[in-house]
Every structure is written in C-alpha cells, then in structure tokens.
mmCIF file of C-alpha atoms in Angstrom:
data_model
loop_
_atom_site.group_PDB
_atom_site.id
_atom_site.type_symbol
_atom_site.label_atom_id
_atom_site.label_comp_id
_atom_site.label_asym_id
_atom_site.label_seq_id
_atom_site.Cartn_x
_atom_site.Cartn_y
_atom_site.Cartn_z
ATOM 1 C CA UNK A 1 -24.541 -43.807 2.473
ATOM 2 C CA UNK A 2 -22.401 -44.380 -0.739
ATOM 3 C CA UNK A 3 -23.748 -40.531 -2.148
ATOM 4 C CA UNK A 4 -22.262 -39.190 1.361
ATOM 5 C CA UNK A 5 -18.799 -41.072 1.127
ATOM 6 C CA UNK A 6 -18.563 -39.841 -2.688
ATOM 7 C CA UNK A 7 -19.589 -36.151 -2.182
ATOM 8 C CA UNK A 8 -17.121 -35.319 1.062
ATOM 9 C CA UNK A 9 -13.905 -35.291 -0.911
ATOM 10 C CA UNK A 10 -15.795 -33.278 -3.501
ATOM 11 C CA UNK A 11 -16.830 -30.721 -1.109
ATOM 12 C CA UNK A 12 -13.395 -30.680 0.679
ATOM 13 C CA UNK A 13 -11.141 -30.220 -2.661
ATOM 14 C CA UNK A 14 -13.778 -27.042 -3.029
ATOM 15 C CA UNK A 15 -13.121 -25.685 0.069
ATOM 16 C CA UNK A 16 -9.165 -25.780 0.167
ATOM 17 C CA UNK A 17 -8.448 -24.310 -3.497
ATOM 18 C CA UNK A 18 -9.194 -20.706 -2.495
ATOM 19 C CA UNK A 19 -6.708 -21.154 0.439
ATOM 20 C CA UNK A 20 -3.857 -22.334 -1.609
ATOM 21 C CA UNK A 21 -4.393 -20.030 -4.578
ATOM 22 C CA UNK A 22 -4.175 -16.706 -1.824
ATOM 23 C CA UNK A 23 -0.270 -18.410 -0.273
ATOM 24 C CA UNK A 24 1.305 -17.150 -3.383
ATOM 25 C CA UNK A 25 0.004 -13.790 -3.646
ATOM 26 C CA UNK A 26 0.858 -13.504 0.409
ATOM 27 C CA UNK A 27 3.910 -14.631 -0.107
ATOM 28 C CA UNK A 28 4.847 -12.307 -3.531
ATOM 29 C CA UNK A 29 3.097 -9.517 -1.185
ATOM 30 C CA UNK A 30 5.390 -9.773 1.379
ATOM 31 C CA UNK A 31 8.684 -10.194 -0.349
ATOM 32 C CA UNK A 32 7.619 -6.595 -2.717
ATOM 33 C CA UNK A 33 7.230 -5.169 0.978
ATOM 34 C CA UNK A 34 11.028 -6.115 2.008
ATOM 35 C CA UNK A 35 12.053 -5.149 -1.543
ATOM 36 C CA UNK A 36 10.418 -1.873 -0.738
ATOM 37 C CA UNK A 37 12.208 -1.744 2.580
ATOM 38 C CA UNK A 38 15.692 -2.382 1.613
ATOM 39 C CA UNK A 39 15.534 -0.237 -1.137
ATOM 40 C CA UNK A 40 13.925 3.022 0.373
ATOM 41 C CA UNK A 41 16.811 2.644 3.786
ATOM 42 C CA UNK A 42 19.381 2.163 0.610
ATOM 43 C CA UNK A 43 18.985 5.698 -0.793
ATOM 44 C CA UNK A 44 17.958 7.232 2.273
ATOM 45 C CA UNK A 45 21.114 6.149 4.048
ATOM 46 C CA UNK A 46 22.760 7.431 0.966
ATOM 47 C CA UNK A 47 21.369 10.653 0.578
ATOM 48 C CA UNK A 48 21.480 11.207 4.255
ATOM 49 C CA UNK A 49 25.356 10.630 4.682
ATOM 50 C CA UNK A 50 26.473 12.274 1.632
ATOM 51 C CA UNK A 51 25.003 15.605 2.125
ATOM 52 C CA UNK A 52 26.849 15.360 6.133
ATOM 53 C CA UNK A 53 30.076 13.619 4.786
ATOM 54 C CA UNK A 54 32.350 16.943 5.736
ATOM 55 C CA UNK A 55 30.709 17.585 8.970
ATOM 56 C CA UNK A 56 31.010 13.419 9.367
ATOM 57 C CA UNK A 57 34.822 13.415 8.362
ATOM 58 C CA UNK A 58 35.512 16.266 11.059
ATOM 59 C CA UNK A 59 33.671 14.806 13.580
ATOM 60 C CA UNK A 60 35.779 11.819 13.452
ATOM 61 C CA UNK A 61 38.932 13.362 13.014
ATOM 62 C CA UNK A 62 37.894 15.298 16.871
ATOM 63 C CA UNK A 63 36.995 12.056 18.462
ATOM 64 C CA UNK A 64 40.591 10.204 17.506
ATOM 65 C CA UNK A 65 42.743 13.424 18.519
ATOM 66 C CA UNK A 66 43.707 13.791 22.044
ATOM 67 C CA UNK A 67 43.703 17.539 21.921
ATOM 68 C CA UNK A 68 41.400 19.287 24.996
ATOM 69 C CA UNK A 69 40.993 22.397 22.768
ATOM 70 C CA UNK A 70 38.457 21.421 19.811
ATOM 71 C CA UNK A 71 35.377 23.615 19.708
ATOM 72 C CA UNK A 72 32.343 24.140 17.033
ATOM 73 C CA UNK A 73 34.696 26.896 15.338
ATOM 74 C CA UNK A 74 37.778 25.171 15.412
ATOM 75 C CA UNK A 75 35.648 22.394 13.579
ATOM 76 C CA UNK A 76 34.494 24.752 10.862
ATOM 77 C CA UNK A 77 38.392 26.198 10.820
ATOM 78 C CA UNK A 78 39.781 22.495 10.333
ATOM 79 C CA UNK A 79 37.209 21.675 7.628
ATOM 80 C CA UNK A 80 38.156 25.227 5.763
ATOM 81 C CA UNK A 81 42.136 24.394 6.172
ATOM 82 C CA UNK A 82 41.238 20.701 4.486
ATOM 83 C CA UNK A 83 39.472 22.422 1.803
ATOM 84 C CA UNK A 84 42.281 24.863 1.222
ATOM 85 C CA UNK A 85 45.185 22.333 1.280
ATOM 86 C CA UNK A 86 43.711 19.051 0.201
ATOM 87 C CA UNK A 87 40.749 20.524 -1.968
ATOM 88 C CA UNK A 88 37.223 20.467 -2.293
ATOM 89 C CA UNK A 89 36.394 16.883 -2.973
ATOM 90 C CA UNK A 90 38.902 16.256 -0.007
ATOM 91 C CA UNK A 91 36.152 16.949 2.416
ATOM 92 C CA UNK A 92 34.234 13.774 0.940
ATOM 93 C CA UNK A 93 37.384 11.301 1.711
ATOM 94 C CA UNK A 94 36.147 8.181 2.522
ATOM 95 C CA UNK A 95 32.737 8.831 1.584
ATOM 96 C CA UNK A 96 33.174 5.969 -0.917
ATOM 97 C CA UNK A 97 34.234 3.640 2.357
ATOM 98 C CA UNK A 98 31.023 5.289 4.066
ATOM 99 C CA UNK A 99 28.703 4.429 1.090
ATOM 100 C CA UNK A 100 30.032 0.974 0.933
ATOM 101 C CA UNK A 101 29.120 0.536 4.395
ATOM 102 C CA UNK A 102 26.502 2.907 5.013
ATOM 103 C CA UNK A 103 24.000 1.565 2.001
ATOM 104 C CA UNK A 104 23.790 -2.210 3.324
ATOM 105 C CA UNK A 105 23.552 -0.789 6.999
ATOM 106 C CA UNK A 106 20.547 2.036 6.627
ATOM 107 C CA UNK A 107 19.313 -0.700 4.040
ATOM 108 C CA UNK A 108 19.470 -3.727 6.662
ATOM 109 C CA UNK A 109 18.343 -1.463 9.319
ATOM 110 C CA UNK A 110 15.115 0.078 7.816
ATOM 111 C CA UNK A 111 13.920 -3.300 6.461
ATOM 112 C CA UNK A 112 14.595 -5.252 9.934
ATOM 113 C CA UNK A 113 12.719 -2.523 11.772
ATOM 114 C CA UNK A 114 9.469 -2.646 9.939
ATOM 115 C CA UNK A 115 10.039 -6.343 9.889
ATOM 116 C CA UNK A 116 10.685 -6.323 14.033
ATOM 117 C CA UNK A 117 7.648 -3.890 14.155
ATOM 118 C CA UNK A 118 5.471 -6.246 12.875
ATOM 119 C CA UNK A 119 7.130 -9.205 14.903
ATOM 120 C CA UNK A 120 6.354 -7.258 17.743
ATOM 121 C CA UNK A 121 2.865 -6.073 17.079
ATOM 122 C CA UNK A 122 1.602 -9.618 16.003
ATOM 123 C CA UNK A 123 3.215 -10.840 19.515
ATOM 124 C CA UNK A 124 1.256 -8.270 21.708
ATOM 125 C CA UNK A 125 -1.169 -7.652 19.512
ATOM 126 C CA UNK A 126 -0.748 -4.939 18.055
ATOM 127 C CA UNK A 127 -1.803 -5.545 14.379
ATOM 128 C CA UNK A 128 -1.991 -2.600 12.344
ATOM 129 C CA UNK A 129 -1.581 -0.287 15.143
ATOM 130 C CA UNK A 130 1.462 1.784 16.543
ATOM 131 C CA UNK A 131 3.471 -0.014 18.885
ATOM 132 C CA UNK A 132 3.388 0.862 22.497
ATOM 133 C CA UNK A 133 6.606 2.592 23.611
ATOM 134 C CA UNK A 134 8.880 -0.344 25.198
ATOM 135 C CA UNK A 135 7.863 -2.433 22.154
ATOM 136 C CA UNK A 136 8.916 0.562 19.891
ATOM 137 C CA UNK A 137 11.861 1.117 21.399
ATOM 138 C CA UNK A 138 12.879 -2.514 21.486
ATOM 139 C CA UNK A 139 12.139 -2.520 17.767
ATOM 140 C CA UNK A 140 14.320 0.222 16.932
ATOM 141 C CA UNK A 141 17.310 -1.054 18.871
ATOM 142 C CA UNK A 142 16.887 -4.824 17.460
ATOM 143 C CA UNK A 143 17.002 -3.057 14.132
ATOM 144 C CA UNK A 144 20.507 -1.166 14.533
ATOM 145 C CA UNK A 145 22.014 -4.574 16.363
ATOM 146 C CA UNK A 146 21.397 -6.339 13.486
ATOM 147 C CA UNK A 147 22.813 -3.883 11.036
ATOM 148 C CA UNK A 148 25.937 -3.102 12.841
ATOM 149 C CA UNK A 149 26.722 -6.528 13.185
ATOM 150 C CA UNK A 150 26.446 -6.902 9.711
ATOM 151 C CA UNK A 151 28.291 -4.243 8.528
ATOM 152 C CA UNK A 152 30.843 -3.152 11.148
ATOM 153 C CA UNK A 153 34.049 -3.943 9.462
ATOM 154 C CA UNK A 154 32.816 -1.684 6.749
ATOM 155 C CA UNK A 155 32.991 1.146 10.066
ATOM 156 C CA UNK A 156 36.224 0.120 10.522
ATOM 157 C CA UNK A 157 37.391 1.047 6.977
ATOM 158 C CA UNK A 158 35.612 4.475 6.899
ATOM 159 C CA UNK A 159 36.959 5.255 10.463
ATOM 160 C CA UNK A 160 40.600 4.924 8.978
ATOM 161 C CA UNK A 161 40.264 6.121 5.733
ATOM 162 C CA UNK A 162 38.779 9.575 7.710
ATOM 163 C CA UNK A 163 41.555 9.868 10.216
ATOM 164 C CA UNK A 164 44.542 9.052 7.693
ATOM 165 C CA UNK A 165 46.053 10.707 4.307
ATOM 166 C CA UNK A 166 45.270 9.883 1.526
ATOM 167 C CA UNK A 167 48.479 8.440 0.730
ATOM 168 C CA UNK A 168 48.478 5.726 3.258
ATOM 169 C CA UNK A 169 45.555 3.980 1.970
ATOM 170 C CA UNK A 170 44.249 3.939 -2.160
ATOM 171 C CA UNK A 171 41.722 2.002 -1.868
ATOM 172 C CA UNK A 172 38.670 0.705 0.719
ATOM 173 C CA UNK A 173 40.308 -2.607 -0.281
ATOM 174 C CA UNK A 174 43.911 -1.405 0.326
ATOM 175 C CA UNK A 175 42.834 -0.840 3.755
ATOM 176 C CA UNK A 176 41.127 -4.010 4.265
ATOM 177 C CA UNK A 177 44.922 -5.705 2.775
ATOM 178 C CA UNK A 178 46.772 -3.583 5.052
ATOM 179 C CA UNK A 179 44.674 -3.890 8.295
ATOM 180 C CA UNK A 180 45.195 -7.480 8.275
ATOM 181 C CA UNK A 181 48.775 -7.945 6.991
ATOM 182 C CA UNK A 182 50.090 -5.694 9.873
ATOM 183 C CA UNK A 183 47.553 -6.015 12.782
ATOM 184 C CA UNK A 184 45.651 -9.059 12.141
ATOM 185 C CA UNK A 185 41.618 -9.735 11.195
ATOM 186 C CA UNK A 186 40.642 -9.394 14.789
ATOM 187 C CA UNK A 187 41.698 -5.380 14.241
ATOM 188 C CA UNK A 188 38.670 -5.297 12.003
ATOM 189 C CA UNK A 189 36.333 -5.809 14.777
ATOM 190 C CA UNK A 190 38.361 -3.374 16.997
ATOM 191 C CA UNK A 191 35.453 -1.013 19.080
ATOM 192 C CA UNK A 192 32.727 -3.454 18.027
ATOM 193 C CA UNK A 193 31.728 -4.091 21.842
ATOM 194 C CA UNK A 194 31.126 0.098 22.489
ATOM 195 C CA UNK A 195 29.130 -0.348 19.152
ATOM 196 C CA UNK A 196 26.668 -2.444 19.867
ATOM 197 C CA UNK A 197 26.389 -0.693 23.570
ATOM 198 C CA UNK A 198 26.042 2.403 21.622
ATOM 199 C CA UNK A 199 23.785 1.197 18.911
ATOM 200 C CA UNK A 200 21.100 -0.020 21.312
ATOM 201 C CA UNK A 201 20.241 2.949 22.976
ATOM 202 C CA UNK A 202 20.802 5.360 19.910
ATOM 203 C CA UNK A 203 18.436 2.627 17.256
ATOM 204 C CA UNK A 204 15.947 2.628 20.148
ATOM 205 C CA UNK A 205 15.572 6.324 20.952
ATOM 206 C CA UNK A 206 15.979 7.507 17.317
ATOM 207 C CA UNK A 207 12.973 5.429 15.770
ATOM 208 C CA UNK A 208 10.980 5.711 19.038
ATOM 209 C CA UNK A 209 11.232 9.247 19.202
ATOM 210 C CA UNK A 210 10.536 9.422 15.237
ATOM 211 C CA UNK A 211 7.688 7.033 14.797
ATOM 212 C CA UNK A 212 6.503 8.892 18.704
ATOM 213 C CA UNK A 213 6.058 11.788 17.190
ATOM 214 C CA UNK A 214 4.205 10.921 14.403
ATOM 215 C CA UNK A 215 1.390 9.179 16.260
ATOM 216 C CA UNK A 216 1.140 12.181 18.268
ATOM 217 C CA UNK A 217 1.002 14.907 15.261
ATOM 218 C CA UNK A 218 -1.661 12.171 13.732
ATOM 219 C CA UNK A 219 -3.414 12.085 17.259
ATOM 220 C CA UNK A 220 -3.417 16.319 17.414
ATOM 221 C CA UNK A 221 -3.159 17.601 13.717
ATOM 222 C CA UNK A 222 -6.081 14.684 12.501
ATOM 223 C CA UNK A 223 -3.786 14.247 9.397
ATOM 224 C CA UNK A 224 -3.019 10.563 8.768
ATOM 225 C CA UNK A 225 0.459 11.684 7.297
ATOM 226 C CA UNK A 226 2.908 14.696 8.384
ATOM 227 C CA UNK A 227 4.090 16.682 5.705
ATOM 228 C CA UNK A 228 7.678 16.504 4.268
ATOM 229 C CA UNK A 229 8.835 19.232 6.454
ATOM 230 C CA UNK A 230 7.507 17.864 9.749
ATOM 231 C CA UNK A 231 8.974 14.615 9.093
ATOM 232 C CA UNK A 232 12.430 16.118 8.587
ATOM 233 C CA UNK A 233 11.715 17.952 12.206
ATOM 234 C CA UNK A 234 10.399 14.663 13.595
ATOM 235 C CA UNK A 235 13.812 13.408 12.461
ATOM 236 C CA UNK A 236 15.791 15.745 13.915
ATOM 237 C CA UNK A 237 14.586 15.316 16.898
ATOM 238 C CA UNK A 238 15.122 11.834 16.820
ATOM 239 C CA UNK A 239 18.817 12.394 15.580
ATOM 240 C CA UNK A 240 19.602 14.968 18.805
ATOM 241 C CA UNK A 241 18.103 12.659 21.640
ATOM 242 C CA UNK A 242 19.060 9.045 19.954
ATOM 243 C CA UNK A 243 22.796 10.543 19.232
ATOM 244 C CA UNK A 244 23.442 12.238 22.869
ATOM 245 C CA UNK A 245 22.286 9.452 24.688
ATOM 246 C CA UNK A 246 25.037 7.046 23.510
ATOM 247 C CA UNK A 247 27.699 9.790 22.450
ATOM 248 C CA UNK A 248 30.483 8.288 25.078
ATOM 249 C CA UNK A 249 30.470 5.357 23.611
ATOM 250 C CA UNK A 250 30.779 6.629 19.766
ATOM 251 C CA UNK A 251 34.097 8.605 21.143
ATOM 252 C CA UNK A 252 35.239 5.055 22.723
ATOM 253 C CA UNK A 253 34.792 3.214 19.259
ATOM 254 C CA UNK A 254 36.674 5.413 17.190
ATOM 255 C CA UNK A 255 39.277 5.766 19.717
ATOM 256 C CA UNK A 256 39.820 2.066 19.417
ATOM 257 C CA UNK A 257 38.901 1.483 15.701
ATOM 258 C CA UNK A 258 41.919 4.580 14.755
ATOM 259 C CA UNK A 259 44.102 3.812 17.597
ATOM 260 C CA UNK A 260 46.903 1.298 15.295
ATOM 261 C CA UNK A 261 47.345 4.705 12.884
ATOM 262 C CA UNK A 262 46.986 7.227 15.856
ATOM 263 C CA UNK A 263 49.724 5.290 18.044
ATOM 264 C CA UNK A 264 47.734 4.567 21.383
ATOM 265 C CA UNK A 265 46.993 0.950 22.411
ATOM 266 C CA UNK A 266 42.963 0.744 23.641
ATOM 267 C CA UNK A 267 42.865 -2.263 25.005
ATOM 268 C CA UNK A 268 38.959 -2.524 26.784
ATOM 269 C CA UNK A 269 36.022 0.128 26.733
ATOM 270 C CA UNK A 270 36.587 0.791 30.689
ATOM 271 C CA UNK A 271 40.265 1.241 30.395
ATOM 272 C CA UNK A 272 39.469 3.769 27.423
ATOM 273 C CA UNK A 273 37.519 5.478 29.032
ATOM 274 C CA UNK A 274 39.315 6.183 31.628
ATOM 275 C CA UNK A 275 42.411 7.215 29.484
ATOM 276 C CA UNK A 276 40.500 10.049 28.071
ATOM 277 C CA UNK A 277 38.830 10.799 31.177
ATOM 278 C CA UNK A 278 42.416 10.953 33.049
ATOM 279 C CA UNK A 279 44.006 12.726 29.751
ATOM 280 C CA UNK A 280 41.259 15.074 28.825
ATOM 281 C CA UNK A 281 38.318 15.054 31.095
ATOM 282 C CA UNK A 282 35.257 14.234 31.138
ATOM 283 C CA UNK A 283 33.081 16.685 29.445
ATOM 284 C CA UNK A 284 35.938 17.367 26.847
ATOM 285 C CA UNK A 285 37.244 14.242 26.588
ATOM 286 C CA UNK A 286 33.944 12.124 25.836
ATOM 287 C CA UNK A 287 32.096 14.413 24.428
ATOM 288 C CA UNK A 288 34.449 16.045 22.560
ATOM 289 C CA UNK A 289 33.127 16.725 18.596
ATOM 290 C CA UNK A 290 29.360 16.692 20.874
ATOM 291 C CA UNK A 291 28.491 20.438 19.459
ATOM 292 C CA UNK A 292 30.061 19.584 15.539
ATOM 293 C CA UNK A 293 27.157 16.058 16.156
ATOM 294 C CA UNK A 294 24.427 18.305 16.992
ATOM 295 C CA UNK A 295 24.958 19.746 13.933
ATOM 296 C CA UNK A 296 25.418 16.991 11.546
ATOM 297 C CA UNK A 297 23.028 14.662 14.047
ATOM 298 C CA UNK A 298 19.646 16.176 13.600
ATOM 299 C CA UNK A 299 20.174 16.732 9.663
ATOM 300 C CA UNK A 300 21.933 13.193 8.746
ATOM 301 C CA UNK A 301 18.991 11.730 10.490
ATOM 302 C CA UNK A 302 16.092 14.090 9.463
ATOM 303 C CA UNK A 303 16.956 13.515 6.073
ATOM 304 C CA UNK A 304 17.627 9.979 6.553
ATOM 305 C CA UNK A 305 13.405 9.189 8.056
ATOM 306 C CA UNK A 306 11.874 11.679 5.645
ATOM 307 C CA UNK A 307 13.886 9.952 2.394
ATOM 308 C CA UNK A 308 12.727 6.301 3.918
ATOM 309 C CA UNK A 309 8.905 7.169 4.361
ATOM 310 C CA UNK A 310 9.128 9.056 1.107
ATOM 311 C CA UNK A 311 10.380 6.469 -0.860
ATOM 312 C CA UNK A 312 8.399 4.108 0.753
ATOM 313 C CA UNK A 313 5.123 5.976 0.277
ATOM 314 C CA UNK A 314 6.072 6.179 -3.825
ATOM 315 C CA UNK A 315 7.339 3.103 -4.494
ATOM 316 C CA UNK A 316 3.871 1.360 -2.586
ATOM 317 C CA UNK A 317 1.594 4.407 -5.177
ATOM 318 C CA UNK A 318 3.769 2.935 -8.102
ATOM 319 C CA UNK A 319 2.748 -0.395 -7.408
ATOM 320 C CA UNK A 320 -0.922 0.118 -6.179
ATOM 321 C CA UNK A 321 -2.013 2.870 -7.255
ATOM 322 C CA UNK A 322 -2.563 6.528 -5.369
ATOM 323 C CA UNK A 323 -4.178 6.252 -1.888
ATOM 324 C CA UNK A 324 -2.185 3.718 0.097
ATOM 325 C CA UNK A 325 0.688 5.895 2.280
ATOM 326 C CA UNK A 326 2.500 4.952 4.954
#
C-alpha cells in the first residue's frame, strides 16, 4: 500500500514533462507562422501597389470628378498630360501615403486571413483541408474588415494627396495637420461606412475566388502547387470579380473622403449616391474609372496573391528546409 502511494506521483511527474516541454515549441511555431504572414502580405502589398500606382492615381482622380465624359483613353491621355507637365515621378504622388497605408493593411489582411482560415476550419472541422465556400468567403471578408478598420485613415490621406497638387499638401503628415485643423478628426473617417460595405464583398470574393481556383487546378492538374504564372491568373481573376462586385461603393468613398478639397458636401452613402446618379447617371456615374480598374484590378491583385504565396513558400524552405510549400 505505502509502494503504491509513493510510486503514483513518480509515474505522474513522467507522464506530464513531455506535454509541457512540446507548449513552447507550439507556441514559438505559431508566432514564426504570423511572422511569416505579416511579412509576406507586407511586400506583396508593396510590390503589388507600386507597380499600379499611375493607373491607381488616375483611377482616383475619375471617381472624385463629376465629369460624364471619362473613358479608358481619356485615362491614358490624363496620365500622359501629368507626365508631361508634372513629370515622371509625378505619376507616383502619393505613393508614399499609399505605402504607409497599404503595407500595414495587405500585411494585417494576409496574416488575419490565414489566421480566420484556420479559426474557421478548426470550428467546422476542417483541419488541414480547404475550406468549404461560405466558410472561405467569410474568411476572406473578416480579413479585409479587420484591415480597413485598422488602417482607414491612412485611405484617407492617399485619397487626398491623389486628387490635390502637390503644393497643397508636403507631407502625409501635413495632411493629417491640415485635415483636422480645418475640418475636424471625424473628416478622417469620412467614407468609412461605404468601406467596410465595400470591403466585405470585395475581401470575400477576391480570396474565395483565389484560394477556389487553386483547389480546383490541384483537383484537375494533380499538382499540389500552381505555377507562378497560374497563380498570377488565379489572381486576376480574383481582382476582376472581387473589384466589380463592390465598385459603387469604392466611387461613393472617394467621393466623400475628397469631397472638403473637391467642394461638394456628401453627407450619407444613399444621398451620394443619388447625387451622382441624378448628376451623371448610373452607369457613368458609379462606375465611372470601371474600364481604367479592370486594368489595374486584375494586375494589382495578381501580383499581390502570387508575391504572398511566394514569399510564404520561401521564407517556410528557409526555415525548414526544401519540401514544405504552401
């Protein structure tokens, strides 16, 4: 009786050391993975922005203008009329703004959607497996909610800095000074309602139709990985359908984010919306800059996926060794 009493805390020490020696090496696991995360959606917002910013500036500059008579060439026109009287570099204004903004958001974004994915696969079950397609779409949109919340005043500064000369505002802090010495902090946060309306169905369409596609070439091709090539597609793809769906609504926010320099006063989504409707119509008025997006869309966001997995699949081979991909 006094052997038993002496040998069970014996036996039980033996039994729990393996299970607290393996927490740390979970837990060191799991913060290189979110590392990984934030750090491939950092450059591949980067990369993906910069090599759009002209085609990004131009778009904007469309959507704040009230003028029923923009078109694909008058885009290219404008864009060759800034080069010629502003210069080159001119075409990249307020791509500093856009990098200040853009590197937290793709950052924020890519890391919350593998971390939703998983969220959502260990709740239905899905461990290790693709998601269904509500819980991948819900994924996706959770994922650009949380970044644009984030980082919108960041949007605001870009929008302005895009729409205004350069001699109005020096400095992505100049604006920030400005902004709320003349129209008050709220301004910053101007158009964040039509973002997050926006967001939810653009997030959720782009990465479903992305990560969609990739189950089905792996289904069909029996290649565990597309190639670089077919991941830009896949991304383009996602870019036209995730940025159509919610285009209305990306007119309505920079209508109200650039209305203080543009001189209209956008008071609600609805009642913009029905400004532009009234002023310019429908088809021209809210998706006005549509054709210049399905240009700069599908590559932005191409690039965008195929520099995420990319990094992602190098910077997992640097730390483990060849064989383990995304």
């Amino acid at each position: 009786m006094g052997n038993g009493v002496r040998e069970g805390p014996v036996e039980f020490q033996r039994d729990v050391e393996p299970v607290t020696a393996r927490i740390p090496a979970e837990d060191n696991q799991e913060k290189k993975k979110v590392l990984n995360s934030l750090m491939a959606g950092a450059l591949a917002g980067a990369v993906a922005k910069t090599a759009v910013a002209p085609l990004d500036r131009t778009k904007i500059m469309f959507q704040g203008s009230s003028r029923a008579d923009l078109s694909l060439q008058e885009a290219y026109r404008l864009i060759y009329h800034t080069y010629l009287n502003e210069g080159f570099w001119s075409l990249w204004r307020g791509n500093s703004a856009t990098m200040v903004r853009v590197i937290p958001y793709a950052a924020i974004q890519f890391c919350a959607h593998e971390e939703y994915k998983q969220i959502l696969g260990n709740y239905y079950g899905f461990q290790g497996k693709a998601l269904t397609p509500f819980p991948r779409f819900i994924a996706g949109s959770l994922a650009g909610t949380t970044a644009a919340m984030v980082t919108y005043p960041l949007d605001m500064v870009r929008a302005r800095m895009a729409v205004t000369p350069k001699e109005m505002y020096s400095s992505i802090v100049h604006v920030f000074i400005r902004i709320s010495r003349e129209e008050g902090l709220k301004t910053l946060y101007r158009g964040f309602t039509p973002t997050i309306l926006g967001v939810i169905p653009y997030a959720g369409l782009s990465f479903f139709t992305y990560e969609t596609l990739k189950k089905v070439h792996a289904e069909h091709s029996g290649k565990a990985q597309p190639s670089p090539p077919e991941r830009l597609l896949f991304g383009a793809c996602a870019g036209l359908i995730g940025q159509s769906a919610s285009y209305p609504l990306d007119v309505v926010r920079r209508r109200m984010q650039t209305a203080g320099v543009l001189g209209h006063t956008y008071s609600s989504i609805l009642l913009t919306m029905q400004e532009i409707v009234r002023e310019e119509g429908l088809i021209r008025g809210l998706y006005k800059g549509l054709s210049m997006n399905w240009v700069k869309g599908p590559i932005a966001v191409g690039i965008s996926f195929t520099t995420f997995d990319l990094t992602q699949i190098l910077l997992r081979k640097l730390q483990h060794g060849p064989g383990l991909e995304r």
